[in-house]
């Protein structure tokens, strides 16, 4: 049996309160696969930071979060998986328990939801591709057509959505235009006034 498989087997047999033991097994796996001490230290710090953040946002124990992350990781290198590039920040996301509850929230007004385009600042009928008509520099009405990308610099009217029931299955964050007239839940990193709490995680 290969060493990663041994580490994975050890992890699944650890008692629920042995987060430290599980992390130690991951460190051993990384070390045996050739990772250097600095990379392993960064990985360890990332694991603890993400366990704290994900536990707070998802209202789950660190043990449950780590087990779910291990299920997703599979045979991927621990150093590659437990990194900021692989594990998204979620404390600045608006969170709903299920996708159904999010859709219900969007349709509470009884009409189709309207979104604010980050590019032209006009109303769009689509959550990530603008359907608004705008006037170009020649005075001609054209379709804005701007498409939201998570890497875009124009994100002032966009939001991050997290579905609690799905996140620990796919680590997916949804980016969309800000919906108009929808009461958004409080984010973990922000107080009721929308001010960043500037805690250790965020």
Tab-separated table of C-alpha atoms in Angstrom:
chain	number	residue	atom	x	y	z
A	1	UNK	CA	0.000	0.000	0.000
A	2	UNK	CA	1.363	3.434	-0.920
A	3	UNK	CA	2.098	5.987	1.787
A	4	UNK	CA	-0.752	8.405	0.758
A	5	UNK	CA	-3.207	5.517	1.059
A	6	UNK	CA	-1.864	4.688	4.521
A	7	UNK	CA	-2.275	8.314	5.615
A	8	UNK	CA	-5.794	8.402	4.261
A	9	UNK	CA	-6.655	5.153	6.087
A	10	UNK	CA	-5.213	6.533	9.344
A	11	UNK	CA	-7.296	9.687	8.923
A	12	UNK	CA	-10.577	7.847	8.533
A	13	UNK	CA	-9.935	5.828	11.716
A	14	UNK	CA	-9.044	8.776	13.918
A	15	UNK	CA	-11.571	9.642	16.634
A	16	UNK	CA	-13.748	12.713	15.896
A	17	UNK	CA	-11.762	15.019	18.200
A	18	UNK	CA	-8.381	14.198	16.671
A	19	UNK	CA	-8.030	17.111	14.249
A	20	UNK	CA	-4.403	17.490	15.276
A	21	UNK	CA	-3.786	13.811	14.548
A	22	UNK	CA	-5.390	14.113	11.127
A	23	UNK	CA	-3.272	17.145	10.290
A	24	UNK	CA	-0.157	15.326	11.461
A	25	UNK	CA	-1.023	12.455	9.099
A	26	UNK	CA	-1.342	14.961	6.254
A	27	UNK	CA	2.042	16.452	7.153
A	28	UNK	CA	3.609	12.983	7.106
A	29	UNK	CA	2.054	12.272	3.715
A	30	UNK	CA	3.374	15.551	2.321
A	31	UNK	CA	6.837	14.924	3.763
A	32	UNK	CA	7.009	11.421	2.297
A	33	UNK	CA	5.941	12.767	-1.100
A	34	UNK	CA	8.938	15.118	-1.147
A	35	UNK	CA	7.447	18.409	0.056
A	36	UNK	CA	9.845	20.734	1.866
A	37	UNK	CA	9.399	21.929	5.438
A	38	UNK	CA	8.336	25.448	4.415
A	39	UNK	CA	5.592	24.123	2.128
A	40	UNK	CA	4.340	21.825	4.878
A	41	UNK	CA	4.297	24.697	7.388
A	42	UNK	CA	2.277	26.844	4.967
A	43	UNK	CA	-0.091	23.913	4.406
A	44	UNK	CA	-0.570	23.420	8.148
A	45	UNK	CA	-1.326	27.113	8.711
A	46	UNK	CA	-3.764	27.092	5.799
A	47	UNK	CA	-5.588	24.060	7.182
A	48	UNK	CA	-6.103	25.680	10.577
A	49	UNK	CA	-7.202	28.984	9.011
A	50	UNK	CA	-9.673	27.295	6.672
A	51	UNK	CA	-11.057	25.041	9.391
A	52	UNK	CA	-11.788	28.107	11.510
A	53	UNK	CA	-13.310	30.061	8.634
A	54	UNK	CA	-15.382	27.215	7.205
A	55	UNK	CA	-16.597	26.131	10.644
A	56	UNK	CA	-17.789	29.660	11.406
A	57	UNK	CA	-19.573	30.174	8.087
A	58	UNK	CA	-21.069	26.694	7.732
A	59	UNK	CA	-21.852	26.195	11.448
A	60	UNK	CA	-20.087	22.833	11.424
A	61	UNK	CA	-17.415	21.364	13.660
A	62	UNK	CA	-13.783	21.515	12.458
A	63	UNK	CA	-13.781	17.699	12.495
A	64	UNK	CA	-16.720	17.542	10.098
A	65	UNK	CA	-15.182	20.170	7.833
A	66	UNK	CA	-11.823	18.404	7.679
A	67	UNK	CA	-13.427	15.039	6.928
A	68	UNK	CA	-15.413	16.608	4.080
A	69	UNK	CA	-12.324	18.313	2.687
A	70	UNK	CA	-10.472	15.008	2.792
A	71	UNK	CA	-13.316	13.377	0.853
A	72	UNK	CA	-12.915	16.040	-1.830
A	73	UNK	CA	-9.109	15.856	-1.844
A	74	UNK	CA	-9.005	12.157	-2.618
A	75	UNK	CA	-5.521	11.356	-3.928
A	76	UNK	CA	-4.531	14.959	-4.635
A	77	UNK	CA	-1.326	16.131	-2.951
A	78	UNK	CA	-2.098	17.651	0.487
A	79	UNK	CA	0.244	20.588	-0.195
A	80	UNK	CA	-1.524	21.386	-3.462
A	81	UNK	CA	-5.026	20.901	-2.091
A	82	UNK	CA	-4.686	22.773	1.205
A	83	UNK	CA	-3.774	26.100	-0.361
A	84	UNK	CA	-5.457	29.472	-0.829
A	85	UNK	CA	-5.607	28.778	-4.556
A	86	UNK	CA	-7.616	25.581	-4.041
A	87	UNK	CA	-9.738	26.519	-1.024
A	88	UNK	CA	-11.750	29.706	-1.605
A	89	UNK	CA	-12.382	32.420	0.955
A	90	UNK	CA	-16.021	32.241	2.011
A	91	UNK	CA	-16.423	34.571	4.994
A	92	UNK	CA	-17.293	37.444	2.619
A	93	UNK	CA	-19.988	35.401	0.850
A	94	UNK	CA	-23.728	35.684	1.414
A	95	UNK	CA	-24.887	32.299	2.649
A	96	UNK	CA	-28.113	30.352	2.161
A	97	UNK	CA	-28.804	26.852	3.528
A	98	UNK	CA	-30.042	25.479	0.188
A	99	UNK	CA	-30.320	26.556	-3.444
A	100	UNK	CA	-34.113	26.376	-3.130
A	101	UNK	CA	-34.115	28.918	-0.290
A	102	UNK	CA	-31.909	31.233	-2.326
A	103	UNK	CA	-34.280	31.053	-5.318
A	104	UNK	CA	-37.249	31.670	-3.024
A	105	UNK	CA	-35.501	34.758	-1.664
A	106	UNK	CA	-35.010	36.097	-5.199
A	107	UNK	CA	-38.684	35.610	-6.069
A	108	UNK	CA	-40.189	36.987	-2.836
A	109	UNK	CA	-41.470	40.109	-4.621
A	110	UNK	CA	-43.617	37.958	-6.904
A	111	UNK	CA	-41.882	39.141	-10.067
A	112	UNK	CA	-38.764	38.053	-11.919
A	113	UNK	CA	-35.574	39.174	-10.151
A	114	UNK	CA	-33.646	42.159	-11.477
A	115	UNK	CA	-29.886	42.522	-11.103
A	116	UNK	CA	-27.568	45.523	-11.195
A	117	UNK	CA	-24.818	45.256	-13.799
A	118	UNK	CA	-21.366	46.122	-12.374
A	119	UNK	CA	-20.239	47.471	-15.747
A	120	UNK	CA	-23.026	49.827	-16.889
A	121	UNK	CA	-24.877	50.161	-13.560
A	122	UNK	CA	-28.192	49.413	-15.292
A	123	UNK	CA	-30.854	46.783	-14.622
A	124	UNK	CA	-30.244	43.318	-16.053
A	125	UNK	CA	-32.634	40.380	-16.280
A	126	UNK	CA	-29.724	37.937	-16.074
A	127	UNK	CA	-27.555	37.429	-12.995
A	128	UNK	CA	-24.160	37.307	-14.733
A	129	UNK	CA	-24.598	38.509	-18.339
A	130	UNK	CA	-26.010	42.016	-18.721
A	131	UNK	CA	-29.183	42.381	-20.794
A	132	UNK	CA	-29.441	46.176	-20.385
A	133	UNK	CA	-29.592	48.551	-23.330
A	134	UNK	CA	-27.033	51.354	-23.150
A	135	UNK	CA	-26.110	54.278	-25.371
A	136	UNK	CA	-22.703	54.055	-27.006
A	137	UNK	CA	-20.442	57.003	-27.832
A	138	UNK	CA	-22.230	57.450	-31.173
A	139	UNK	CA	-25.609	57.784	-29.478
A	140	UNK	CA	-26.761	54.360	-30.624
A	141	UNK	CA	-28.665	51.985	-28.342
A	142	UNK	CA	-26.700	48.753	-27.940
A	143	UNK	CA	-26.808	45.752	-25.656
A	144	UNK	CA	-24.286	46.019	-22.816
A	145	UNK	CA	-23.664	42.268	-22.844
A	146	UNK	CA	-21.029	42.476	-20.101
A	147	UNK	CA	-20.273	39.072	-18.584
A	148	UNK	CA	-19.248	38.719	-14.952
A	149	UNK	CA	-15.967	36.992	-14.227
A	150	UNK	CA	-14.672	36.298	-10.693
A	151	UNK	CA	-11.337	37.756	-11.810
A	152	UNK	CA	-12.848	41.011	-13.084
A	153	UNK	CA	-11.730	44.316	-11.590
A	154	UNK	CA	-15.305	45.647	-11.843
A	155	UNK	CA	-16.972	43.860	-8.939
A	156	UNK	CA	-18.556	46.700	-6.984
A	157	UNK	CA	-22.106	45.551	-7.810
A	158	UNK	CA	-21.388	41.834	-7.712
A	159	UNK	CA	-21.727	39.441	-4.799
A	160	UNK	CA	-20.524	36.002	-3.771
A	161	UNK	CA	-23.143	33.388	-2.937
A	162	UNK	CA	-22.510	30.219	-0.959
A	163	UNK	CA	-24.984	27.348	-0.680
A	164	UNK	CA	-24.278	25.569	2.610
A	165	UNK	CA	-25.766	22.237	1.544
A	166	UNK	CA	-23.475	22.085	-1.498
A	167	UNK	CA	-20.201	23.781	-0.615
A	168	UNK	CA	-18.465	20.858	1.080
A	169	UNK	CA	-19.290	18.706	-1.936
A	170	UNK	CA	-17.724	20.932	-4.587
A	171	UNK	CA	-16.065	23.994	-2.932
A	172	UNK	CA	-18.070	26.164	-5.313
A	173	UNK	CA	-18.740	29.870	-4.814
A	174	UNK	CA	-21.280	31.556	-7.102
A	175	UNK	CA	-20.568	35.071	-8.408
A	176	UNK	CA	-23.506	37.133	-9.639
A	177	UNK	CA	-24.741	40.666	-10.106
A	178	UNK	CA	-26.258	42.212	-6.982
A	179	UNK	CA	-30.018	41.479	-6.960
A	180	UNK	CA	-32.228	44.534	-6.508
A	181	UNK	CA	-34.749	44.635	-3.690
A	182	UNK	CA	-33.484	41.458	-2.042
A	183	UNK	CA	-32.634	41.380	1.665
A	184	UNK	CA	-29.190	39.793	1.870
A	185	UNK	CA	-28.072	37.892	4.995
A	186	UNK	CA	-25.253	39.194	7.178
A	187	UNK	CA	-21.830	37.909	6.199
A	188	UNK	CA	-19.550	36.377	8.833
A	189	UNK	CA	-16.735	38.879	8.180
A	190	UNK	CA	-19.040	41.893	8.331
A	191	UNK	CA	-21.210	43.469	10.995
A	192	UNK	CA	-24.833	44.537	10.534
A	193	UNK	CA	-23.683	47.820	8.988
A	194	UNK	CA	-21.590	46.094	6.335
A	195	UNK	CA	-18.282	47.024	7.946
A	196	UNK	CA	-15.404	44.564	7.650
A	197	UNK	CA	-14.680	43.053	11.056
A	198	UNK	CA	-11.015	42.597	10.046
A	199	UNK	CA	-10.605	39.380	11.992
A	200	UNK	CA	-7.705	36.971	11.624
A	201	UNK	CA	-9.342	34.921	8.893
A	202	UNK	CA	-10.464	37.664	6.557
